[in-house]
PDB file of C-alpha atoms in Angstrom:
ATOM      1  CA  UNK N 731      76.579   4.259 -24.488  1.00 40.00           C
ATOM      2  CA  UNK N 732      79.407   5.988 -26.102  1.00 38.00           C
ATOM      3  CA  UNK N 733      80.372   5.280 -29.200  1.00 39.00           C
ATOM      4  CA  UNK N 734      84.331   5.483 -30.125  1.00 39.00           C
ATOM      5  CA  UNK N 735      84.463   7.510 -33.668  1.00 41.00           C
ATOM      6  CA  UNK N 736      86.797   6.124 -35.953  1.00 40.00           C
ATOM      7  CA  UNK N 737      88.596   7.948 -38.352  1.00 37.00           C
ATOM      8  CA  UNK N 738      87.025  10.404 -40.961  1.00 35.00           C
ATOM      9  CA  UNK N 739      88.233   8.655 -43.873  1.00 36.00           C
ATOM     10  CA  UNK N 740      87.200   5.067 -42.563  1.00 37.00           C
ATOM     11  CA  UNK N 741      83.798   4.609 -44.351  1.00 38.00           C
ATOM     12  CA  UNK N 742      82.102   1.533 -44.118  1.00 43.00           C
ATOM     13  CA  UNK N 743      81.994   0.642 -47.917  1.00 43.00           C
ATOM     14  CA  UNK N 744      85.745   1.702 -48.435  1.00 42.00           C
ATOM     15  CA  UNK N 745      84.559   5.050 -50.848  1.00 46.00           C
ATOM     16  CA  UNK N 746      86.007   8.258 -50.123  1.00 49.00           C
ATOM     17  CA  UNK N 747      86.339  11.632 -51.746  1.00 49.00           C
ATOM     18  CA  UNK N 748      90.140  12.844 -52.348  1.00 43.00           C
ATOM     19  CA  UNK N 749      89.663  16.353 -50.721  1.00 44.00           C
ATOM     20  CA  UNK N 750      91.686  17.822 -48.083  1.00 48.00           C
ATOM     21  CA  UNK N 751      88.614  19.509 -46.656  1.00 86.00           C
ATOM     22  CA  UNK N 752      85.275  18.018 -47.403  1.00 91.00           C
ATOM     23  CA  UNK N 753      83.336  20.694 -45.310  1.00 94.00           C
ATOM     24  CA  UNK N 754      84.671  23.841 -47.380  1.00 93.00           C
ATOM     25  CA  UNK N 755      81.557  24.534 -48.806  1.00 93.00           C
ATOM     26  CA  UNK N 756      80.474  25.118 -45.370  1.00 95.00           C
ATOM     27  CA  UNK N 757      81.584  28.724 -43.223  1.00 94.00           C
ATOM     28  CA  UNK N 758      83.687  28.087 -40.877  1.00 94.00           C
ATOM     29  CA  UNK N 759      81.608  29.856 -38.199  1.00 94.00           C
ATOM     30  CA  UNK N 760      78.819  27.571 -39.373  1.00 94.00           C
ATOM     31  CA  UNK N 761      81.156  24.494 -37.825  1.00 95.00           C
ATOM     32  CA  UNK N 762      82.827  26.223 -34.947  1.00 94.00           C
ATOM     33  CA  UNK N 763      80.032  25.413 -32.360  1.00 94.00           C
ATOM     34  CA  UNK N 764      79.894  21.877 -33.300  1.00 97.00           C
ATOM     35  CA  UNK N 765      81.702  18.928 -30.914  1.00 97.00           C
ATOM     36  CA  UNK N 766      83.840  16.908 -32.096  1.00 97.00           C
ATOM     37  CA  UNK N 767      81.615  13.818 -33.000  1.00 97.00           C
ATOM     38  CA  UNK N 768      79.491  16.089 -34.893  1.00 97.00           C
ATOM     39  CA  UNK N 769      81.888  17.476 -37.069  1.00 97.00           C
ATOM     40  CA  UNK N 770      83.476  14.154 -37.436  1.00 97.00           C
ATOM     41  CA  UNK N 771      80.310  12.527 -38.809  1.00 98.00           C
ATOM     42  CA  UNK N 772      79.822  15.452 -40.934  1.00 98.00           C
ATOM     43  CA  UNK N 773      83.054  15.065 -42.952  1.00 97.00           C
ATOM     44  CA  UNK N 774      82.378  11.134 -42.931  1.00 98.00           C
ATOM     45  CA  UNK N 775      78.986  12.020 -44.816  1.00 98.00           C
ATOM     46  CA  UNK N 776      80.537  15.036 -46.836  1.00 97.00           C
ATOM     47  CA  UNK N 777      83.320  12.376 -47.783  1.00 97.00           C
ATOM     48  CA  UNK N 778      80.814   9.837 -49.332  1.00 96.00           C
ATOM     49  CA  UNK N 779      80.395   9.413 -52.699  1.00 94.00           C
ATOM     50  CA  UNK N 780      77.199  10.020 -54.645  1.00 92.00           C
ATOM     51  CA  UNK N 781      76.199   6.970 -55.861  1.00 92.00           C
ATOM     52  CA  UNK N 782      76.208   7.216 -60.067  1.00 92.00           C
ATOM     53  CA  UNK N 783      72.696   7.563 -61.629  1.00 88.00           C
ATOM     54  CA  UNK N 784      70.775   4.765 -62.396  1.00 91.00           C
ATOM     55  CA  UNK N 785      67.827   3.999 -64.489  1.00 94.00           C
ATOM     56  CA  UNK N 786      64.956   2.278 -62.352  1.00 96.00           C
ATOM     57  CA  UNK N 787      62.915   1.735 -65.426  1.00 95.00           C
ATOM     58  CA  UNK N 788      58.798   1.982 -64.615  1.00 96.00           C
ATOM     59  CA  UNK N 789      59.290   1.623 -61.164  1.00 96.00           C
ATOM     60  CA  UNK N 790      58.253   5.180 -59.131  1.00 96.00           C
ATOM     61  CA  UNK N 791      60.958   7.025 -57.495  1.00 97.00           C
ATOM     62  CA  UNK N 792      61.046   8.972 -54.448  1.00 97.00           C
ATOM     63  CA  UNK N 793      63.509  11.054 -52.353  1.00 98.00           C
ATOM     64  CA  UNK N 794      63.836  12.108 -48.987  1.00 98.00           C
ATOM     65  CA  UNK N 795      65.550  14.684 -47.019  1.00 98.00           C
ATOM     66  CA  UNK N 796      68.063  13.329 -44.212  1.00 98.00           C
ATOM     67  CA  UNK N 797      67.932  17.156 -42.274  1.00 98.00           C
ATOM     68  CA  UNK N 798      70.999  16.682 -39.837  1.00 98.00           C
ATOM     69  CA  UNK N 799      71.760  19.451 -36.892  1.00 98.00           C
ATOM     70  CA  UNK N 800      73.010  20.133 -33.667  1.00 97.00           C
ATOM     71  CA  UNK N 801      71.041  20.947 -30.974  1.00 93.00           C
ATOM     72  CA  UNK N 802      72.116  23.971 -28.480  1.00 88.00           C
ATOM     73  CA  UNK N 803      73.768  22.598 -25.336  1.00 87.00           C
ATOM     74  CA  UNK N 804      74.194  18.997 -27.212  1.00 93.00           C
ATOM     75  CA  UNK N 805      76.931  17.412 -28.392  1.00 94.00           C
ATOM     76  CA  UNK N 806      75.494  15.141 -30.876  1.00 97.00           C
ATOM     77  CA  UNK N 807      73.647  15.080 -34.661  1.00 98.00           C
ATOM     78  CA  UNK N 808      69.816  15.074 -34.637  1.00 98.00           C
ATOM     79  CA  UNK N 809      67.720  14.214 -37.418  1.00 98.00           C
ATOM     80  CA  UNK N 810      64.223  15.885 -38.527  1.00 98.00           C
ATOM     81  CA  UNK N 811      61.140  13.709 -38.606  1.00 98.00           C
ATOM     82  CA  UNK N 812      57.748  13.782 -39.395  1.00 97.00           C
ATOM     83  CA  UNK N 813      54.720  11.870 -38.337  1.00 95.00           C
ATOM     84  CA  UNK N 814      52.538  11.390 -41.522  1.00 92.00           C
ATOM     85  CA  UNK N 815      48.792  13.048 -41.436  1.00 85.00           C
ATOM     86  CA  UNK N 816      46.034  10.125 -40.289  1.00 81.00           C
ATOM     87  CA  UNK N 817      44.134  10.571 -43.822  1.00 76.00           C
ATOM     88  CA  UNK N 818      47.072   9.539 -46.209  1.00 67.00           C
ATOM     89  CA  UNK N 819      46.267   6.843 -48.204  1.00 69.00           C
ATOM     90  CA  UNK N 820      49.897   5.232 -47.851  1.00 74.00           C
ATOM     91  CA  UNK N 821      51.148   4.922 -44.410  1.00 71.00           C
ATOM     92  CA  UNK N 822      48.978   6.972 -42.141  1.00 76.00           C
ATOM     93  CA  UNK N 823      50.267   7.931 -38.728  1.00 78.00           C
ATOM     94  CA  UNK N 824      53.777   6.724 -39.634  1.00 92.00           C
ATOM     95  CA  UNK N 825      57.229   8.336 -39.132  1.00 96.00           C
ATOM     96  CA  UNK N 826      58.573   9.736 -42.069  1.00 97.00           C
ATOM     97  CA  UNK N 827      61.912  11.912 -43.097  1.00 98.00           C
ATOM     98  CA  UNK N 828      60.568  14.850 -45.758  1.00 97.00           C
ATOM     99  CA  UNK N 829      59.662  13.808 -48.963  1.00 96.00           C
ATOM    100  CA  UNK N 830      58.066  12.472 -51.896  1.00 95.00           C
ATOM    101  CA  UNK N 831      57.749  11.185 -55.479  1.00 95.00           C
ATOM    102  CA  UNK N 832      60.238  12.632 -57.851  1.00 96.00           C
ATOM    103  CA  UNK N 833      58.177  14.516 -60.593  1.00 95.00           C
ATOM    104  CA  UNK N 834      59.468  14.908 -64.368  1.00 93.00           C
ATOM    105  CA  UNK N 835      60.657  18.402 -63.850  1.00 94.00           C
ATOM    106  CA  UNK N 836      62.462  17.986 -60.919  1.00 94.00           C
ATOM    107  CA  UNK N 837      66.222  18.292 -61.992  1.00 95.00           C
ATOM    108  CA  UNK N 838      67.417  16.123 -59.891  1.00 95.00           C
ATOM    109  CA  UNK N 839      66.853  13.996 -56.217  1.00 97.00           C
ATOM    110  CA  UNK N 840      68.197  17.190 -54.600  1.00 97.00           C
ATOM    111  CA  UNK N 841      65.516  19.051 -56.066  1.00 97.00           C
ATOM    112  CA  UNK N 842      63.221  16.708 -55.374  1.00 97.00           C
ATOM    113  CA  UNK N 843      63.776  16.169 -51.412  1.00 98.00           C
ATOM    114  CA  UNK N 844      63.842  19.637 -50.571  1.00 98.00           C
ATOM    115  CA  UNK N 845      60.675  20.861 -52.745  1.00 97.00           C
ATOM    116  CA  UNK N 846      58.924  18.485 -50.543  1.00 97.00           C
ATOM    117  CA  UNK N 847      60.769  19.205 -47.468  1.00 98.00           C
ATOM    118  CA  UNK N 848      59.046  22.658 -48.499  1.00 98.00           C
ATOM    119  CA  UNK N 849      55.603  21.612 -49.046  1.00 97.00           C
ATOM    120  CA  UNK N 850      55.354  19.169 -45.855  1.00 97.00           C
ATOM    121  CA  UNK N 851      56.879  21.070 -43.289  1.00 97.00           C
ATOM    122  CA  UNK N 852      58.293  24.893 -44.778  1.00 97.00           C
ATOM    123  CA  UNK N 853      61.734  23.802 -44.678  1.00 97.00           C
ATOM    124  CA  UNK N 854      63.051  26.867 -46.811  1.00 96.00           C
ATOM    125  CA  UNK N 855      63.958  26.039 -50.683  1.00 93.00           C
ATOM    126  CA  UNK N 856      66.868  28.533 -50.498  1.00 90.00           C
ATOM    127  CA  UNK N 857      68.816  29.118 -47.276  1.00 94.00           C
ATOM    128  CA  UNK N 858      72.453  29.752 -46.653  1.00 95.00           C
ATOM    129  CA  UNK N 859      72.033  27.461 -43.225  1.00 96.00           C
ATOM    130  CA  UNK N 860      71.156  24.455 -45.254  1.00 97.00           C
ATOM    131  CA  UNK N 861      74.397  22.692 -46.784  1.00 97.00           C
ATOM    132  CA  UNK N 862      74.098  19.916 -48.973  1.00 97.00           C
ATOM    133  CA  UNK N 863      76.350  16.501 -47.715  1.00 98.00           C
ATOM    134  CA  UNK N 864      76.218  13.924 -50.294  1.00 98.00           C
ATOM    135  CA  UNK N 865      73.502  11.569 -51.716  1.00 98.00           C
ATOM    136  CA  UNK N 866      72.942   7.825 -50.334  1.00 98.00           C
ATOM    137  CA  UNK N 867      72.089   4.694 -52.251  1.00 97.00           C
ATOM    138  CA  UNK N 868      68.507   4.254 -53.036  1.00 98.00           C
ATOM    139  CA  UNK N 869      66.352   1.930 -50.823  1.00 98.00           C
ATOM    140  CA  UNK N 870      63.202   0.481 -51.644  1.00 97.00           C
ATOM    141  CA  UNK N 871      59.387  -0.325 -49.985  1.00 95.00           C
ATOM    142  CA  UNK N 872      59.486  -3.580 -49.040  1.00 94.00           C
ATOM    143  CA  UNK N 873      55.798  -5.043 -49.539  1.00 92.00           C
ATOM    144  CA  UNK N 874      53.547  -7.848 -47.496  1.00 91.00           C
ATOM    145  CA  UNK N 875      53.242 -10.587 -49.567  1.00 90.00           C
ATOM    146  CA  UNK N 876      50.026 -10.476 -52.317  1.00 86.00           C
ATOM    147  CA  UNK N 877      51.132  -6.681 -53.014  1.00 89.00           C
ATOM    148  CA  UNK N 878      51.098  -6.111 -56.746  1.00 90.00           C
ATOM    149  CA  UNK N 879      54.834  -5.121 -58.402  1.00 91.00           C
ATOM    150  CA  UNK N 880      54.246  -1.595 -59.437  1.00 92.00           C
ATOM    151  CA  UNK N 881      53.682  -0.403 -55.782  1.00 92.00           C
ATOM    152  CA  UNK N 882      57.220  -1.077 -54.928  1.00 95.00           C
ATOM    153  CA  UNK N 883      58.959   2.690 -54.820  1.00 96.00           C
ATOM    154  CA  UNK N 884      62.522   3.378 -54.896  1.00 98.00           C
ATOM    155  CA  UNK N 885      63.830   5.924 -52.784  1.00 98.00           C
ATOM    156  CA  UNK N 886      66.860   8.360 -52.488  1.00 98.00           C
ATOM    157  CA  UNK N 887      68.106   9.901 -49.515  1.00 98.00           C
ATOM    158  CA  UNK N 888      69.297  13.169 -49.917  1.00 98.00           C
ATOM    159  CA  UNK N 889      71.619  14.283 -46.701  1.00 98.00           C
ATOM    160  CA  UNK N 890      72.155  18.088 -45.659  1.00 98.00           C
ATOM    161  CA  UNK N 891      73.242  19.466 -42.540  1.00 98.00           C
ATOM    162  CA  UNK N 892      71.154  22.522 -40.876  1.00 98.00           C
ATOM    163  CA  UNK N 893      74.176  24.887 -39.083  1.00 97.00           C
ATOM    164  CA  UNK N 894      71.253  27.360 -37.477  1.00 96.00           C
ATOM    165  CA  UNK N 895      68.351  24.640 -35.876  1.00 95.00           C
ATOM    166  CA  UNK N 896      66.246  28.054 -35.159  1.00 95.00           C
ATOM    167  CA  UNK N 897      64.707  27.941 -38.477  1.00 96.00           C
ATOM    168  CA  UNK N 898      63.139  24.690 -37.446  1.00 96.00           C
ATOM    169  CA  UNK N 899      61.319  26.679 -35.107  1.00 95.00           C
ATOM    170  CA  UNK N 900      59.555  28.127 -37.778  1.00 94.00           C
ATOM    171  CA  UNK N 901      58.520  24.842 -39.527  1.00 97.00           C
ATOM    172  CA  UNK N 902      54.753  24.435 -39.788  1.00 96.00           C
ATOM    173  CA  UNK N 903      53.411  21.090 -40.629  1.00 95.00           C
ATOM    174  CA  UNK N 904      50.652  20.651 -43.861  1.00 95.00           C
ATOM    175  CA  UNK N 905      47.511  19.558 -42.269  1.00 94.00           C
ATOM    176  CA  UNK N 906      47.084  17.303 -45.566  1.00 93.00           C
ATOM    177  CA  UNK N 907      50.617  15.586 -44.999  1.00 93.00           C
ATOM    178  CA  UNK N 908      51.684  15.940 -41.499  1.00 95.00           C
ATOM    179  CA  UNK N 909      50.439  15.600 -38.364  1.00 95.00           C
ATOM    180  CA  UNK N 910      53.575  15.924 -36.116  1.00 96.00           C
ATOM    181  CA  UNK N 911      57.429  17.338 -35.946  1.00 97.00           C
ATOM    182  CA  UNK N 912      59.796  15.829 -33.974  1.00 97.00           C
ATOM    183  CA  UNK N 913      63.293  15.111 -33.816  1.00 98.00           C
ATOM    184  CA  UNK N 914      65.907  12.239 -32.637  1.00 98.00           C
ATOM    185  CA  UNK N 915      69.240  11.697 -32.022  1.00 98.00           C
ATOM    186  CA  UNK N 916      71.075   9.848 -34.743  1.00 98.00           C
ATOM    187  CA  UNK N 917      73.745   8.000 -32.943  1.00 98.00           C
ATOM    188  CA  UNK N 918      70.135   6.263 -31.744  1.00 98.00           C
ATOM    189  CA  UNK N 919      69.929   4.221 -34.646  1.00 98.00           C
ATOM    190  CA  UNK N 920      73.036   2.787 -34.837  1.00 98.00           C
ATOM    191  CA  UNK N 921      73.280   2.005 -31.234  1.00 98.00           C
ATOM    192  CA  UNK N 922      69.447   0.989 -30.466  1.00 98.00           C
ATOM    193  CA  UNK N 923      70.411   3.229 -26.939  1.00 97.00           C
ATOM    194  CA  UNK N 924      69.062   6.124 -25.866  1.00 97.00           C
ATOM    195  CA  UNK N 925      70.412   7.725 -22.824  1.00 93.00           C
ATOM    196  CA  UNK N 926      70.721  11.594 -21.155  1.00 93.00           C
ATOM    197  CA  UNK N 927      67.847  13.611 -21.924  1.00 94.00           C
ATOM    198  CA  UNK N 928      67.631  11.959 -24.980  1.00 96.00           C
ATOM    199  CA  UNK N 929      65.941   9.037 -23.325  1.00 96.00           C
ATOM    200  CA  UNK N 930      63.311  11.907 -21.734  1.00 95.00           C
ATOM    201  CA  UNK N 931      59.627  12.468 -23.295  1.00 97.00           C
ATOM    202  CA  UNK N 932      59.341   9.229 -25.171  1.00 97.00           C
ATOM    203  CA  UNK N 933      55.928   7.573 -25.659  1.00 97.00           C
ATOM    204  CA  UNK N 934      55.143   4.821 -22.964  1.00 96.00           C
ATOM    205  CA  UNK N 935      56.020   1.582 -23.297  1.00 96.00           C
ATOM    206  CA  UNK N 936      53.086  -0.803 -24.002  1.00 93.00           C
ATOM    207  CA  UNK N 937      51.377   2.007 -25.150  1.00 94.00           C
ATOM    208  CA  UNK N 938      49.492   2.715 -28.612  1.00 93.00           C
ATOM    209  CA  UNK N 939      52.742   4.011 -29.850  1.00 95.00           C
ATOM    210  CA  UNK N 940      54.856   1.410 -28.907  1.00 96.00           C
ATOM    211  CA  UNK N 941      53.331  -1.841 -28.070  1.00 94.00           C
ATOM    212  CA  UNK N 942      56.977  -3.538 -27.294  1.00 94.00           C
ATOM    213  CA  UNK N 943      58.771  -5.158 -24.412  1.00 94.00           C
ATOM    214  CA  UNK N 944      62.201  -3.546 -25.732  1.00 96.00           C
ATOM    215  CA  UNK N 945      62.905  -0.030 -24.028  1.00 97.00           C
ATOM    216  CA  UNK N 946      63.981   1.219 -27.309  1.00 98.00           C
ATOM    217  CA  UNK N 947      64.470  -1.014 -30.014  1.00 98.00           C
ATOM    218  CA  UNK N 948      62.490  -3.653 -31.662  1.00 97.00           C
ATOM    219  CA  UNK N 949      63.114  -5.899 -34.502  1.00 97.00           C
ATOM    220  CA  UNK N 950      61.195  -8.950 -35.919  1.00 94.00           C
ATOM    221  CA  UNK N 951      61.994 -10.553 -39.081  1.00 95.00           C
ATOM    222  CA  UNK N 952      59.018 -10.928 -41.910  1.00 94.00           C
ATOM    223  CA  UNK N 953      58.633 -12.186 -45.273  1.00 95.00           C
ATOM    224  CA  UNK N 954      57.359  -9.751 -48.121  1.00 93.00           C
ATOM    225  CA  UNK N 955      57.059  -9.922 -51.899  1.00 92.00           C
ATOM    226  CA  UNK N 956      61.120  -9.568 -51.908  1.00 94.00           C
ATOM    227  CA  UNK N 957      62.035 -12.645 -49.760  1.00 95.00           C
ATOM    228  CA  UNK N 958      62.971 -11.771 -45.563  1.00 96.00           C
ATOM    229  CA  UNK N 959      63.188  -8.938 -44.219  1.00 97.00           C
ATOM    230  CA  UNK N 960      64.269  -7.539 -40.737  1.00 97.00           C
ATOM    231  CA  UNK N 961      61.906  -4.871 -39.513  1.00 96.00           C
ATOM    232  CA  UNK N 962      63.624  -2.269 -37.193  1.00 97.00           C
ATOM    233  CA  UNK N 963      61.601   0.236 -34.957  1.00 97.00           C
ATOM    234  CA  UNK N 964      62.949   2.998 -32.656  1.00 98.00           C
ATOM    235  CA  UNK N 965      61.207   4.366 -29.982  1.00 98.00           C
ATOM    236  CA  UNK N 966      60.362   8.161 -29.789  1.00 98.00           C
ATOM    237  CA  UNK N 967      58.940  11.440 -28.388  1.00 97.00           C
ATOM    238  CA  UNK N 968      56.100  10.314 -31.175  1.00 96.00           C
ATOM    239  CA  UNK N 969      55.635   7.707 -34.090  1.00 96.00           C
ATOM    240  CA  UNK N 970      58.143   5.200 -33.865  1.00 97.00           C
ATOM    241  CA  UNK N 971      60.666   5.089 -36.509  1.00 98.00           C
ATOM    242  CA  UNK N 972      60.246   1.409 -38.882  1.00 96.00           C
ATOM    243  CA  UNK N 973      60.405   0.252 -42.145  1.00 94.00           C
ATOM    244  CA  UNK N 974      62.170   2.253 -44.925  1.00 96.00           C
ATOM    245  CA  UNK N 975      62.728   5.381 -42.580  1.00 97.00           C
ATOM    246  CA  UNK N 976      64.836   3.264 -40.294  1.00 98.00           C
ATOM    247  CA  UNK N 977      66.586   1.595 -43.369  1.00 98.00           C
ATOM    248  CA  UNK N 978      67.713   5.065 -44.199  1.00 98.00           C
ATOM    249  CA  UNK N 979      68.611   6.350 -40.839  1.00 98.00           C
ATOM    250  CA  UNK N 980      70.376   2.892 -39.769  1.00 98.00           C
ATOM    251  CA  UNK N 981      72.488   3.514 -43.094  1.00 98.00           C
ATOM    252  CA  UNK N 982      73.125   7.043 -42.672  1.00 98.00           C
ATOM    253  CA  UNK N 983      74.018   6.213 -39.238  1.00 98.00           C
ATOM    254  CA  UNK N 984      76.837   3.787 -40.244  1.00 98.00           C
ATOM    255  CA  UNK N 985      78.250   6.031 -42.674  1.00 98.00           C
ATOM    256  CA  UNK N 986      78.250   9.108 -40.103  1.00 98.00           C
ATOM    257  CA  UNK N 987      79.852   7.048 -37.442  1.00 98.00           C
ATOM    258  CA  UNK N 988      81.836   4.642 -39.948  1.00 98.00           C
ATOM    259  CA  UNK N 989      80.812   1.505 -37.887  1.00 97.00           C
ATOM    260  CA  UNK N 990      78.209  -1.176 -38.031  1.00 98.00           C
ATOM    261  CA  UNK N 991      75.389  -1.151 -35.968  1.00 98.00           C
ATOM    262  CA  UNK N 992      75.818  -2.538 -32.331  1.00 97.00           C
ATOM    263  CA  UNK N 993      72.766  -4.773 -32.971  1.00 98.00           C
ATOM    264  CA  UNK N 994      71.863  -7.461 -35.957  1.00 97.00           C
ATOM    265  CA  UNK N 995      71.100  -5.399 -38.805  1.00 97.00           C
ATOM    266  CA  UNK N 996      69.811  -8.161 -41.337  1.00 97.00           C
ATOM    267  CA  UNK N 997      67.239 -10.989 -41.586  1.00 96.00           C
ATOM    268  CA  UNK N 998      69.389 -14.315 -42.140  1.00 95.00           C
ATOM    269  CA  UNK N 999      68.532 -14.392 -45.808  1.00 95.00           C
ATOM    270  CA  UNK N1000      67.901 -11.078 -46.794  1.00 97.00           C
ATOM    271  CA  UNK N1001      69.224  -9.587 -49.680  1.00 97.00           C
ATOM    272  CA  UNK N1002      70.835  -6.328 -50.270  1.00 97.00           C
ATOM    273  CA  UNK N1003      68.857  -3.329 -51.427  1.00 97.00           C
ATOM    274  CA  UNK N1004      70.797  -3.028 -55.183  1.00 96.00           C
ATOM    275  CA  UNK N1005      70.046  -6.529 -55.685  1.00 97.00           C
ATOM    276  CA  UNK N1006      65.827  -6.666 -54.797  1.00 97.00           C
ATOM    277  CA  UNK N1007      65.961  -3.080 -56.619  1.00 97.00           C
ATOM    278  CA  UNK N1008      67.530  -4.659 -59.905  1.00 97.00           C
ATOM    279  CA  UNK N1009      64.754  -7.601 -59.806  1.00 96.00           C
ATOM    280  CA  UNK N1010      62.329  -5.159 -59.615  1.00 96.00           C
ATOM    281  CA  UNK N1011      63.417  -3.177 -62.037  1.00 97.00           C
ATOM    282  CA  UNK N1012      63.742  -6.173 -63.966  1.00 96.00           C
ATOM    283  CA  UNK N1013      60.738  -7.987 -63.526  1.00 95.00           C
ATOM    284  CA  UNK N1014      58.335  -5.476 -63.129  1.00 95.00           C
ATOM    285  CA  UNK N1015      57.589  -4.557 -67.266  1.00 94.00           C
ATOM    286  CA  UNK N1016      56.031  -8.444 -67.074  1.00 92.00           C
ATOM    287  CA  UNK N1017      54.035  -7.644 -64.304  1.00 87.00           C
ATOM    288  CA  UNK N1018      52.786  -4.013 -64.705  1.00 87.00           C
ATOM    289  CA  UNK N1019      49.312  -5.085 -66.492  1.00 84.00           C
ATOM    290  CA  UNK N1020      48.609  -8.320 -64.686  1.00 80.00           C
ATOM    291  CA  UNK N1021      46.167  -8.242 -61.756  1.00 75.00           C
ATOM    292  CA  UNK N1022      47.437 -10.377 -58.209  1.00 69.00           C
ATOM    293  CA  UNK N1023      45.715 -12.822 -55.937  1.00 64.00           C
ATOM    294  CA  UNK N1024      42.814 -11.112 -54.307  1.00 59.00           C
ATOM    295  CA  UNK N1025      43.471 -12.682 -51.130  1.00 70.00           C
ATOM    296  CA  UNK N1026      44.820 -10.667 -47.867  1.00 77.00           C
ATOM    297  CA  UNK N1027      47.650  -8.370 -48.400  1.00 83.00           C
ATOM    298  CA  UNK N1028      49.768  -9.666 -45.337  1.00 89.00           C
ATOM    299  CA  UNK N1029      53.391 -10.901 -44.025  1.00 88.00           C
ATOM    300  CA  UNK N1030      54.579 -13.939 -43.820  1.00 89.00           C
ATOM    301  CA  UNK N1031      56.544 -15.234 -40.411  1.00 85.00           C
ATOM    302  CA  UNK N1032      59.875 -16.827 -40.538  1.00 81.00           C
ATOM    303  CA  UNK N1033      57.906 -20.012 -39.345  1.00 77.00           C
ATOM    304  CA  UNK N1034      55.293 -20.137 -41.727  1.00 79.00           C
ATOM    305  CA  UNK N1035      52.953 -17.871 -39.852  1.00 80.00           C
ATOM    306  CA  UNK N1036      50.821 -14.915 -41.476  1.00 84.00           C
ATOM    307  CA  UNK N1037      50.500 -11.232 -40.079  1.00 79.00           C
ATOM    308  CA  UNK N1038      48.099  -9.145 -41.359  1.00 77.00           C
ATOM    309  CA  UNK N1039      49.172  -5.814 -42.890  1.00 73.00           C
ATOM    310  CA  UNK N1040      48.616  -2.666 -41.227  1.00 67.00           C
ATOM    311  CA  UNK N1041      48.032  -1.057 -45.066  1.00 58.00           C
ATOM    312  CA  UNK N1042      44.956  -0.126 -45.555  1.00 45.00           C
ATOM    313  CA  UNK N1043      45.007   0.163 -49.740  1.00 40.00           C
ATOM    314  CA  UNK N1044      44.182  -2.975 -51.485  1.00 39.00           C
ATOM    315  CA  UNK N1045      46.569  -5.027 -53.539  1.00 40.00           C
ATOM    316  CA  UNK N1046      46.878  -4.478 -57.089  1.00 42.00           C
ATOM    317  CA  UNK N1047      46.661  -0.595 -56.552  1.00 43.00           C
ATOM    318  CA  UNK N1048      48.430   1.637 -58.130  1.00 40.00           C
TER     319      UNK N1048
END
């Protein structure tokens, strides 16, 4: 499927930076081999304004790195991903963007995301081929019913461009945190479709990693502690992109391509992340020391169904 790019100043939320060249911090030789599509995507992202700093109160915070690059012989941007180690307490064997908890000594979320990427896969902390583009609005983990409110995490995406993809060849997964390192085309998170070489080497349809009938993109609506939520899943060469990772990459792709998704993005009564985050920040102080019902941690369905959560941690755990 061909995606027609909108003009680089046409950002979905209407914001833009007033700059004659938003990529002027990147050496021209690092951009010379990019396709027009990739170049426009980078300009759209670099043109996206960093959101204002927000006080999230008692809510735990993390940052993830959306590291974009153009593969040799390709004409589109891909994103660096990992499969979390099966021994991890939270979200084992799930796809993730490099990232993790904001430490008190971190000067900003850019440092957090870059530090975590170094710790998890060895992406260099300081390299001339890694260029900062922007910071996106925070998203939040969506929890199943009967989860404790303190388990919410506000996650800030930090977007960068890797102009020399050869540095990815030297990445080594930290076995305590990462089982695999792989990549996926960003456009696939906008269209829900893969074609050409992007559709090769994917996990088997109906198999353990992709137990769905759909070819590339599957959704279902569920109800968690914050209300209705549409779970997106994208088929990859490894573990599927879903949950918070899919939310981040969907948003990144709409900014990069300056277009809405070609599929329905939200559940009928799904609230936007700023409202969900604001509500949790407001209410958490009144719940932080309270226990929750000891019943099963599960998702609700829009027709009143109940589905067991795949999470192994107990309700109320920090």
